[in-house]
Amino acid sequence: MVDQIRHMCVGINQILEQIHGFSRRCLFRVISMGPLPIHLAFIMDGNRRYAKKQDLEDGSGHKAGFSALMSMLQYCYELGIKYVTVYAFSIDNFRRKPEEVRSLMDLMLEKIKSLLDKESIVHEYGIRVYFIGNLALLSDQVRAAAEEVMQATAENSRVGLLVCVAYNSTDEIVQAVKKSCVTKLDRDMETIQLVDIEENMQMSVAPDPDILIRSSGETRLSNFLLWQTGSSQLFSPDALWPEIGLRHLVWAILNFQKSHSYFEKKKKKQM
Amino acid sequence: MDSNEPMLLLSSRIGQIGDLGLDLLWRFLHIVVSLFHIVSGIFEAIQSYAISLGLIQKYSSVDIEKLRCLAVVLDIEVARDVAKVVELLQWLKTIGVKQVGLFDSQGLLKKSKDMILEMVPGSTLLQETGEKDISPDRKEGIAIEFISSSDNKEAVVKAANILLKRHLKTSHPEKDEGNNVFTESHLNEALRVVGENVHVPDLMLVYGPVRSHLGFPAWRLRYTEIVHMGSLKYMRYGSLLKAIHKFTGVRQNYGV
């Protein structure tokens, strides 16, 4: 009897999921009648506050955050967004308590390795994964795992996932300046041009983001993509990152569509 | 062959009707979004007038000392309305803001800076003040800085060339990895040498149709709270006060 009820619940769950998926695809079909962003960026803020709010143990907030990230990636790639960038770990975050940093690194290692699984989202959507940041600051294990994933997905070309880890914008700018200078030395040329710095920016693998969403209602960029967001529309929904959902994404895209002609006009004037 | 044509025509018509249906649904979604913005705009306007009239207690005093540096980003169309910009600056002065950076991407305000400084009593052009505190003589006035896109990426290029020259002067530039020349503090200093103000604004108010920093100098944006104020033409004193008050309540972790 109990088994029958359990089977019935699983069945109902599956039907609800199918209905949910079908409704979502219909909604995406409607939204696609307007211009869609090519590149979306997320600042995944609020995992710790979520854990505190839900009275969970330390670290559970980040796990919940990872699930939210997987859902958002699924929605983005289903909708046809080509690039998604996420701020996973800032250079400033190294200043947190050592136990917290260690637990975050362990979680990151586990999740990076899981990207290589056959059933992972990487294979489902043909994602090319980039790890952007000062990877030398990471432990050997995490760095090796990241490099392995980048190599394994190098042939994928459908969509891109840029994971910013041990990253901040000012460090990215300095590294780009350094690489530009070293290149100039090699070629015996004396002045750096803007195009040299732009091509040496780690984020140059993708176009500038159209939309940047920071969860938990904070209105600052916290040293994320400062160079690349001159033409990005910024959103700060109040939801904490693990609470972020389809409605926040849809809201951002509908507002992007309203301002699309404004940004197009601005880009034309700059050319 | 003949029987295929009506079928093709029929499926094409069905496709067209389907697309029309989707288009109507899409427009309906956008009408809902627009209605939401109109309604929230009305509520915001009412609240703003209430704040201006002093009816809401919590906005009657603002801890302005927390706001050391304010940035105001203006869309190009908005920046042409110099009279409104002057009015905004006068409001900021009344609230007690001491230092404001005005940014528009094409430098239109830079061209009008003399006129603006003349029209705002007690205003001075902000010079690079280094790390020292602002002198007590400027207690009553407002220091204004004019910023444009040339202070963003082009300034970093100039600063990069200064660092390159410095690196070339080291005894073995080809062998030296440059860890003594290419650091954040060195780039910061090189930007100062180029004539840029490197102070990070605490708060940025964006006047324009969209919430975007519109290319404000990236090097200075790290921890700046970015708030969208809407159109400059319909700006309200109450909304300005509310934005500044909300900022004074923000607590940053700086990543820790």
Coordinates of C-alpha atoms in Angstrom, one line a residue:
Chain A
M1 CA 0.0 0.0 0.0
V2 CA 2.8 2.4 1.0
D3 CA 4.8 1.4 -2.1
Q4 CA 1.7 2.2 -4.3
I5 CA 1.3 5.6 -2.7
R6 CA 5.1 6.3 -3.2
H7 CA 4.9 5.3 -6.8
M8 CA 1.9 7.5 -7.3
C9 CA 3.7 10.5 -5.8
V10 CA 6.7 9.9 -8.0
G11 CA 4.4 9.7 -11.0
I12 CA 2.6 12.9 -10.1
N13 CA 6.0 14.6 -9.6
Q14 CA 7.1 13.5 -13.0
I15 CA 3.9 14.8 -14.6
L16 CA 4.2 18.1 -12.9
E17 CA 7.8 18.4 -14.0
Q18 CA 6.8 17.7 -17.6
I19 CA 4.0 20.3 -17.4
H20 CA 6.5 22.8 -15.8
G21 CA 9.0 22.1 -18.6
F22 CA 6.4 22.4 -21.3
S23 CA 5.1 25.7 -19.9
R24 CA 8.6 27.0 -19.7
R25 CA 9.4 26.1 -23.3
C26 CA 6.2 27.8 -24.4
L27 CA 7.1 31.0 -22.4
F28 CA 10.6 30.9 -23.9
R29 CA 9.0 30.6 -27.4
V30 CA 7.0 33.8 -26.7
I31 CA 10.0 35.7 -25.2
S32 CA 12.1 34.8 -28.3
M33 CA 9.8 36.9 -30.4
G34 CA 11.9 39.8 -29.1
P35 CA 15.7 40.4 -29.1
L36 CA 17.6 38.0 -26.8
P37 CA 20.8 38.8 -24.9
I38 CA 23.9 37.0 -26.2
H39 CA 25.7 37.1 -22.9
L40 CA 24.4 37.1 -19.3
A41 CA 26.4 37.5 -16.2
F42 CA 25.5 36.6 -12.6
I43 CA 26.9 37.6 -9.2
M44 CA 25.8 34.7 -7.0
D45 CA 25.4 36.6 -3.8
G46 CA 23.5 35.5 -0.7
N47 CA 24.4 31.9 -0.1
R48 CA 25.6 32.4 3.5
R49 CA 22.6 34.6 4.3
Y50 CA 20.3 31.9 2.9
A51 CA 21.9 29.2 5.1
K52 CA 21.4 31.5 8.1
K53 CA 17.8 32.3 7.1
Q54 CA 16.9 28.6 6.7
D55 CA 18.9 27.6 9.8
L56 CA 21.2 25.3 7.8
E57 CA 24.6 24.2 8.7
D58 CA 27.7 26.0 7.3
G59 CA 28.3 25.3 3.7
S60 CA 24.8 24.2 2.9
G61 CA 24.0 27.6 1.5
H62 CA 26.7 27.2 -1.1
K63 CA 25.4 23.7 -2.0
A64 CA 21.9 25.2 -2.5
G65 CA 23.5 28.0 -4.5
F66 CA 25.1 25.4 -6.8
S67 CA 21.6 23.8 -7.5
A68 CA 20.2 27.3 -8.2
L69 CA 23.1 27.9 -10.6
M70 CA 22.4 24.6 -12.5
S71 CA 18.8 25.6 -12.9
M72 CA 19.7 29.1 -14.2
L73 CA 22.2 27.6 -16.7
Q74 CA 19.5 25.2 -17.9
Y75 CA 17.1 28.1 -18.4
C76 CA 19.7 30.3 -20.1
Y77 CA 20.9 27.6 -22.6
E78 CA 17.3 26.5 -23.3
L79 CA 16.4 30.1 -24.2
G80 CA 19.3 30.3 -26.5
I81 CA 21.7 32.5 -24.6
K82 CA 25.2 31.9 -26.0
Y83 CA 27.4 32.9 -23.0
V84 CA 26.8 32.8 -19.3
T85 CA 29.4 34.2 -16.8
V86 CA 29.3 33.6 -13.1
Y87 CA 31.2 35.1 -10.3
A88 CA 32.1 32.0 -8.3
F89 CA 34.9 33.2 -6.1
S90 CA 36.5 36.6 -5.7
I91 CA 40.2 37.3 -4.8
D92 CA 38.7 39.2 -1.8
N93 CA 37.0 36.0 -0.7
F94 CA 40.4 34.6 0.2
R95 CA 40.3 36.9 3.2
R96 CA 37.4 34.9 4.7
K97 CA 38.0 32.4 7.6
P98 CA 40.4 29.7 6.5
E99 CA 37.9 26.9 7.3
E100 CA 35.3 28.6 5.1
V101 CA 37.8 29.1 2.2
R102 CA 38.8 25.5 2.5
S103 CA 35.2 24.2 2.5
L104 CA 34.5 26.4 -0.6
M105 CA 37.5 25.1 -2.4
D106 CA 36.5 21.5 -1.6
L107 CA 33.0 22.2 -2.9
M108 CA 34.4 23.8 -6.0
L109 CA 36.7 20.8 -6.7
E110 CA 33.8 18.4 -6.3
K111 CA 31.6 20.4 -8.6
I112 CA 34.3 21.1 -11.2
K113 CA 35.0 17.4 -11.4
S114 CA 31.3 16.6 -11.8
L115 CA 31.2 18.8 -14.9
L116 CA 33.1 16.0 -16.6
D117 CA 30.4 13.4 -15.9
K118 CA 28.6 12.1 -19.0
E119 CA 25.2 13.2 -17.6
S120 CA 26.4 16.7 -16.7
I121 CA 24.9 19.9 -18.1
V122 CA 28.2 20.4 -20.1
H123 CA 27.4 17.4 -22.3
E124 CA 23.7 18.1 -22.5
Y125 CA 24.2 21.6 -24.0
G126 CA 27.6 21.3 -25.6
I127 CA 29.1 23.9 -23.2
R128 CA 32.7 25.1 -23.6
V129 CA 33.8 26.0 -20.1
Y130 CA 36.4 28.7 -19.3
F131 CA 37.8 29.4 -15.9
I132 CA 38.7 33.1 -15.7
G133 CA 40.8 34.5 -12.9
N134 CA 44.2 34.4 -11.3
L135 CA 44.3 30.6 -11.3
A136 CA 47.8 30.6 -9.7
L137 CA 46.1 31.6 -6.5
L138 CA 44.1 28.3 -6.4
S139 CA 45.4 25.1 -4.9
D140 CA 47.1 22.7 -7.3
Q141 CA 44.2 20.3 -7.2
V142 CA 41.5 22.8 -8.0
R143 CA 43.7 24.4 -10.7
A144 CA 44.4 21.0 -12.3
A145 CA 40.7 20.1 -12.3
A146 CA 39.8 23.4 -13.9
E147 CA 42.4 23.0 -16.6
E148 CA 41.2 19.5 -17.3
V149 CA 37.6 20.7 -17.8
M150 CA 38.8 23.5 -20.0
Q151 CA 40.8 21.1 -22.1
A152 CA 38.0 18.5 -22.2
T153 CA 35.4 21.1 -23.4
A154 CA 37.7 23.0 -25.8
E155 CA 36.0 21.4 -28.8
N156 CA 32.5 22.4 -27.7
S157 CA 31.3 25.5 -29.6
R158 CA 27.5 25.7 -29.0
V159 CA 27.5 27.8 -25.8
G160 CA 30.0 29.1 -23.3
L161 CA 30.2 29.1 -19.5
L162 CA 32.7 31.4 -18.0
V163 CA 33.4 30.7 -14.3
C164 CA 35.2 33.6 -12.6
V165 CA 37.2 32.1 -9.8
A166 CA 40.1 33.8 -7.9
Y167 CA 39.0 36.8 -10.0
N168 CA 38.6 40.4 -9.7
S169 CA 38.4 43.1 -12.4
T170 CA 41.3 45.2 -11.2
D171 CA 43.5 42.1 -11.2
E172 CA 42.3 41.2 -14.7
I173 CA 43.1 44.7 -16.0
V174 CA 46.6 44.6 -14.4
Q175 CA 47.3 41.1 -15.9
A176 CA 46.2 42.4 -19.3
V177 CA 48.4 45.4 -19.0
K178 CA 51.3 43.1 -18.0
K179 CA 50.8 40.7 -20.9
S180 CA 50.5 43.6 -23.4
C181 CA 53.8 45.0 -22.1
V182 CA 55.6 41.7 -22.4
T183 CA 54.2 41.2 -25.9
K184 CA 55.5 44.7 -26.9
L185 CA 58.9 43.8 -25.5
D186 CA 59.0 40.6 -27.6
R187 CA 58.1 42.6 -30.7
D188 CA 60.4 45.4 -29.9
M189 CA 57.5 47.9 -30.2
E190 CA 57.3 50.8 -27.8
T191 CA 53.6 51.8 -27.2
I192 CA 50.6 49.8 -26.1
Q193 CA 47.3 50.5 -27.8
L194 CA 43.8 49.8 -26.4
V195 CA 43.4 46.9 -28.7
D196 CA 46.4 45.2 -27.1
I197 CA 44.9 45.5 -23.6
E198 CA 41.4 44.4 -24.9
E199 CA 42.8 41.2 -26.5
N200 CA 44.8 40.3 -23.4
M201 CA 41.8 40.6 -21.1
Q202 CA 40.8 37.1 -20.0
M203 CA 37.2 37.9 -20.7
S204 CA 37.9 38.6 -24.3
V205 CA 36.8 35.0 -25.1
A206 CA 33.2 36.3 -25.0
P207 CA 31.5 39.6 -26.1
D208 CA 30.6 42.1 -23.4
P209 CA 27.6 41.0 -21.2
D210 CA 24.2 42.4 -22.2
I211 CA 22.8 41.8 -18.7
L212 CA 24.4 41.5 -15.3
I213 CA 22.2 40.2 -12.4
R214 CA 23.3 40.4 -8.8
S215 CA 21.1 38.5 -6.4
S216 CA 20.3 39.5 -2.8
G217 CA 19.5 43.1 -3.7
E218 CA 23.0 44.6 -3.4
T219 CA 23.6 47.3 -5.9
R220 CA 27.4 47.2 -6.3
L221 CA 29.5 45.2 -8.8
S222 CA 32.1 44.2 -6.2
N223 CA 35.0 44.3 -8.6
F224 CA 33.3 42.1 -11.2
L225 CA 33.5 42.8 -15.0
L226 CA 34.0 46.6 -14.4
W227 CA 35.8 46.9 -17.8
Q228 CA 33.1 44.9 -19.8
T229 CA 29.8 46.3 -18.4
G230 CA 29.8 49.8 -19.9
S231 CA 26.8 48.8 -22.1
S232 CA 25.3 46.2 -19.7
Q233 CA 21.9 46.6 -18.0
L234 CA 22.2 45.9 -14.3
F235 CA 19.6 44.1 -12.2
S236 CA 19.6 43.6 -8.4
P237 CA 16.6 41.3 -7.5
D238 CA 16.1 41.0 -3.7
A239 CA 16.1 37.2 -3.8
L240 CA 19.2 35.5 -2.3
W241 CA 21.1 33.4 -4.8
P242 CA 19.6 30.0 -3.8
E243 CA 16.1 31.6 -4.1
I244 CA 16.7 32.9 -7.7
G245 CA 14.3 31.5 -10.2
L246 CA 12.9 31.6 -13.7
R247 CA 10.8 34.7 -12.9
H248 CA 13.9 36.8 -12.2
L249 CA 15.5 35.8 -15.4
V250 CA 12.3 36.4 -17.4
W251 CA 11.9 39.8 -15.8
A252 CA 15.5 40.8 -16.6
I253 CA 15.1 39.7 -20.2
L254 CA 11.8 41.5 -20.8
N255 CA 13.3 44.7 -19.4
F256 CA 16.4 44.1 -21.6
Q257 CA 14.1 43.9 -24.6
K258 CA 12.5 47.2 -23.7
S259 CA 15.9 48.9 -23.6
H260 CA 17.5 47.1 -26.5
S261 CA 17.0 49.9 -29.0
Y262 CA 18.6 52.3 -26.6
F263 CA 21.8 50.2 -26.3
E264 CA 21.9 49.6 -30.1
K265 CA 21.7 53.3 -30.8
K266 CA 24.5 54.0 -28.2
K267 CA 26.7 51.3 -29.8
K268 CA 26.1 52.8 -33.3
K269 CA 27.1 56.3 -32.0
Q270 CA 30.3 54.9 -30.6
M271 CA 31.4 53.3 -33.9
Chain B
M1 CA 2.5 17.2 -57.1
D2 CA -0.7 19.3 -57.3
S3 CA -2.0 17.9 -54.0
N4 CA 1.2 19.1 -52.2
E5 CA 0.7 22.8 -53.0
P6 CA -2.5 23.3 -51.0
M7 CA -0.9 21.4 -48.1
L8 CA 2.2 23.7 -48.3
L9 CA 0.0 26.7 -48.5
L10 CA -2.1 25.5 -45.5
S11 CA 1.0 24.8 -43.3
S12 CA 2.4 28.2 -44.3
R13 CA -0.8 29.9 -43.3
I14 CA -0.9 28.0 -40.0
G15 CA 2.7 29.0 -39.4
Q16 CA 1.9 32.7 -40.0
I17 CA -1.1 32.5 -37.7
G18 CA 1.1 30.8 -35.1
D19 CA 3.7 33.6 -35.4
L20 CA 1.0 36.2 -35.1
G21 CA -0.3 34.5 -32.0
L22 CA 3.1 34.4 -30.4
D23 CA 3.7 38.1 -31.4
L24 CA 0.5 39.1 -29.7
L25 CA 1.4 37.2 -26.5
W26 CA 4.8 38.8 -26.6
R27 CA 3.3 42.3 -26.8
F28 CA 0.8 41.4 -24.1
L29 CA 3.8 40.4 -21.8
H30 CA 5.4 43.8 -22.5
I31 CA 2.2 45.6 -21.8
V32 CA 2.2 43.9 -18.4
V33 CA 5.8 45.0 -17.8
S34 CA 5.0 48.6 -18.8
L35 CA 2.0 48.7 -16.5
F36 CA 4.1 47.5 -13.6
H37 CA 6.6 50.3 -14.3
I38 CA 3.8 52.9 -14.5
V39 CA 2.2 51.8 -11.3
S40 CA 5.5 51.6 -9.4
G41 CA 6.5 55.0 -10.9
I42 CA 3.3 56.5 -9.4
F43 CA 3.9 55.0 -6.0
E44 CA 7.5 56.3 -6.1
A45 CA 6.4 59.8 -7.1
I46 CA 3.9 59.9 -4.2
Q47 CA 6.6 58.8 -1.8
S48 CA 9.0 61.3 -3.2
Y49 CA 6.7 64.2 -2.7
A50 CA 6.0 63.0 0.9
I51 CA 9.7 62.9 1.6
S52 CA 10.2 66.4 0.1
L53 CA 7.4 67.7 2.3
G54 CA 9.1 66.2 5.3
L55 CA 6.2 63.9 6.0
I56 CA 8.3 60.7 6.4
Q57 CA 10.3 61.0 9.6
K58 CA 13.2 58.7 8.7
Y59 CA 14.3 60.8 5.8
S60 CA 14.4 64.0 7.7
S61 CA 18.1 63.6 8.6
V62 CA 20.8 62.0 6.5
D63 CA 24.3 61.0 7.8
I64 CA 26.0 62.7 4.9
E65 CA 29.5 62.2 6.4
K66 CA 29.3 58.6 5.1
L67 CA 29.1 59.8 1.6
R68 CA 32.6 61.1 0.8
C69 CA 32.4 60.8 -2.9
L70 CA 29.3 60.8 -5.1
A71 CA 29.3 60.0 -8.8
V72 CA 26.4 61.1 -11.1
V73 CA 26.2 59.3 -14.4
L74 CA 24.2 61.1 -17.1
D75 CA 23.0 59.7 -20.3
I76 CA 24.2 61.7 -23.3
E77 CA 20.7 63.1 -24.1
V78 CA 20.2 64.1 -20.5
A79 CA 23.6 65.7 -20.3
R80 CA 22.6 68.3 -22.9
D81 CA 20.1 69.8 -20.4
V82 CA 22.7 71.9 -18.5
A83 CA 20.0 73.8 -16.5
K84 CA 18.7 70.5 -15.0
V85 CA 22.3 69.4 -14.2
V86 CA 22.8 72.7 -12.4
E87 CA 19.6 72.3 -10.4
L88 CA 20.7 68.8 -9.4
L89 CA 24.0 70.1 -8.2
Q90 CA 22.3 72.8 -6.2
W91 CA 20.1 70.1 -4.5
L92 CA 23.2 68.0 -3.8
K93 CA 24.9 71.0 -2.2
T94 CA 21.8 71.6 -0.1
I95 CA 21.9 68.0 1.2
G96 CA 25.5 68.5 2.1
V97 CA 27.4 66.5 -0.5
K98 CA 31.0 67.8 -0.6
Q99 CA 32.4 66.0 -3.7
V100 CA 30.6 65.0 -6.9
G101 CA 31.9 63.5 -10.1
L102 CA 29.7 64.2 -13.2
F103 CA 30.1 61.7 -15.9
D104 CA 28.8 61.5 -19.4
S105 CA 30.4 59.3 -22.0
Q106 CA 31.0 61.9 -24.7
G107 CA 32.3 64.7 -22.4
L108 CA 29.5 67.2 -23.1
L109 CA 29.6 68.3 -19.5
K110 CA 33.4 68.8 -19.6
K111 CA 32.8 71.3 -22.4
S112 CA 30.2 73.1 -20.3
K113 CA 32.2 73.0 -17.1
D114 CA 33.0 76.7 -16.8
M115 CA 29.3 77.5 -17.2
I116 CA 28.2 74.9 -14.7
L117 CA 30.8 76.1 -12.1
E118 CA 29.6 79.7 -12.6
M119 CA 26.0 78.7 -12.2
V120 CA 26.4 76.7 -9.0
P121 CA 27.4 79.1 -6.2
G122 CA 30.1 77.8 -3.9
S123 CA 31.3 75.2 -6.4
T124 CA 34.9 74.5 -7.2
L125 CA 36.7 72.3 -9.7
L126 CA 37.9 69.2 -8.0
Q127 CA 41.6 69.0 -8.3
E128 CA 43.5 65.8 -7.5
T129 CA 43.7 66.0 -3.7
G130 CA 45.8 62.9 -3.1
E131 CA 45.1 61.1 0.2
K132 CA 44.9 64.3 2.3
D133 CA 41.5 65.4 3.8
I134 CA 39.6 68.2 2.1
S135 CA 40.6 71.5 3.7
P136 CA 38.1 73.1 6.2
D137 CA 37.8 76.2 4.0
R138 CA 35.8 74.1 1.5
K139 CA 33.3 73.1 4.2
E140 CA 30.4 75.0 2.7
G141 CA 31.1 74.4 -1.0
I142 CA 30.9 71.5 -3.4
A143 CA 33.8 70.2 -5.4
I144 CA 32.9 69.0 -8.9
E145 CA 34.8 66.8 -11.1
F146 CA 34.0 66.3 -14.8
I147 CA 34.6 62.8 -16.2
S148 CA 34.1 61.2 -19.6
S149 CA 35.0 58.0 -21.5
S150 CA 38.5 59.3 -22.1
D151 CA 39.1 58.8 -18.4
N152 CA 38.2 55.2 -18.7
K153 CA 40.0 52.8 -21.1
E154 CA 42.2 55.5 -22.8
A155 CA 43.5 56.5 -19.4
V156 CA 44.4 52.9 -18.6
V157 CA 46.3 52.7 -21.9
K158 CA 48.3 55.9 -21.0
A159 CA 49.0 54.5 -17.6
A160 CA 50.1 51.1 -19.1
N161 CA 52.6 52.9 -21.4
I162 CA 54.1 54.6 -18.3
L163 CA 54.5 51.2 -16.7
L164 CA 56.0 49.8 -19.9
K165 CA 58.6 52.6 -19.9
R166 CA 59.4 51.8 -16.3
H167 CA 59.8 48.2 -17.1
L168 CA 62.1 48.9 -20.0
K169 CA 64.3 50.8 -17.6
T170 CA 64.9 47.7 -15.5
S171 CA 68.3 46.1 -16.2
H172 CA 67.0 42.9 -17.9
P173 CA 63.4 43.6 -19.0
E174 CA 63.2 40.4 -21.1
K175 CA 64.1 38.3 -18.2
D176 CA 62.2 40.2 -15.5
E177 CA 58.6 39.0 -15.0
G178 CA 57.6 42.4 -14.1
N179 CA 56.2 41.6 -10.6
N180 CA 57.7 44.8 -9.3
V181 CA 56.2 47.0 -12.0
F182 CA 52.8 45.5 -12.8
T183 CA 50.7 45.5 -9.7
E184 CA 47.4 47.2 -8.8
S185 CA 49.1 49.8 -6.7
H186 CA 51.6 50.6 -9.5
L187 CA 48.8 51.0 -12.1
N188 CA 46.9 53.1 -9.5
E189 CA 49.9 55.4 -9.2
A190 CA 50.4 55.5 -13.0
L191 CA 46.8 56.6 -13.4
R192 CA 47.5 59.5 -11.0
V193 CA 50.5 60.5 -12.9
V194 CA 48.4 60.6 -16.1
G195 CA 46.1 63.1 -14.2
E196 CA 43.3 60.8 -13.2
N197 CA 41.4 60.9 -10.0
V198 CA 41.5 57.3 -8.6
H199 CA 39.2 57.7 -5.7
V200 CA 36.4 55.2 -5.6
P201 CA 32.9 56.8 -5.4
D202 CA 30.8 55.5 -2.6
L203 CA 27.5 56.0 -4.5
M204 CA 26.6 56.4 -8.1
L205 CA 23.3 57.9 -9.3
V206 CA 22.4 57.1 -12.8
Y207 CA 20.1 59.5 -14.7
G208 CA 18.9 58.0 -17.9
P209 CA 16.5 55.4 -19.2
V210 CA 18.5 52.4 -18.0
R211 CA 20.4 51.2 -15.0
S212 CA 23.9 51.0 -16.4
H213 CA 27.2 52.8 -15.5
L214 CA 27.5 53.7 -19.2
G215 CA 31.3 53.3 -19.2
F216 CA 32.3 55.2 -16.0
P217 CA 36.0 54.6 -15.4
A218 CA 36.2 50.9 -14.5
W219 CA 39.2 51.3 -12.2
R220 CA 37.1 53.4 -9.8
L221 CA 33.9 51.3 -9.7
R222 CA 34.9 48.5 -7.4
Y223 CA 32.6 48.9 -4.5
T224 CA 30.4 51.7 -5.7
E225 CA 26.6 51.3 -5.0
I226 CA 24.9 52.0 -8.3
V227 CA 21.3 53.4 -8.1
H228 CA 19.0 54.2 -11.0
M229 CA 17.2 57.5 -10.6
G230 CA 15.3 57.6 -13.9
S231 CA 14.9 60.6 -16.1
L232 CA 16.8 63.8 -15.2
K233 CA 13.9 65.8 -16.8
Y234 CA 11.5 64.5 -14.1
M235 CA 14.0 64.2 -11.3
R236 CA 12.6 64.7 -7.8
Y237 CA 14.3 65.9 -4.6
G238 CA 12.6 63.3 -2.5
S239 CA 13.9 60.4 -4.6
L240 CA 17.4 61.9 -4.4
L241 CA 17.2 62.1 -0.6
K242 CA 15.8 58.6 -0.4
A243 CA 18.7 57.2 -2.5
I244 CA 21.3 58.9 -0.4
H245 CA 19.6 57.8 2.8
K246 CA 19.4 54.2 1.7
F247 CA 23.1 54.3 0.8
T248 CA 24.0 55.4 4.4
G249 CA 22.3 52.2 5.7
V250 CA 24.3 49.8 3.5
R251 CA 27.0 47.7 5.1
Q252 CA 29.6 46.1 2.9
N253 CA 31.6 43.0 3.6
Y254 CA 34.1 43.6 0.9
G255 CA 34.1 39.9 0.0
V256 CA 35.1 38.8 3.5

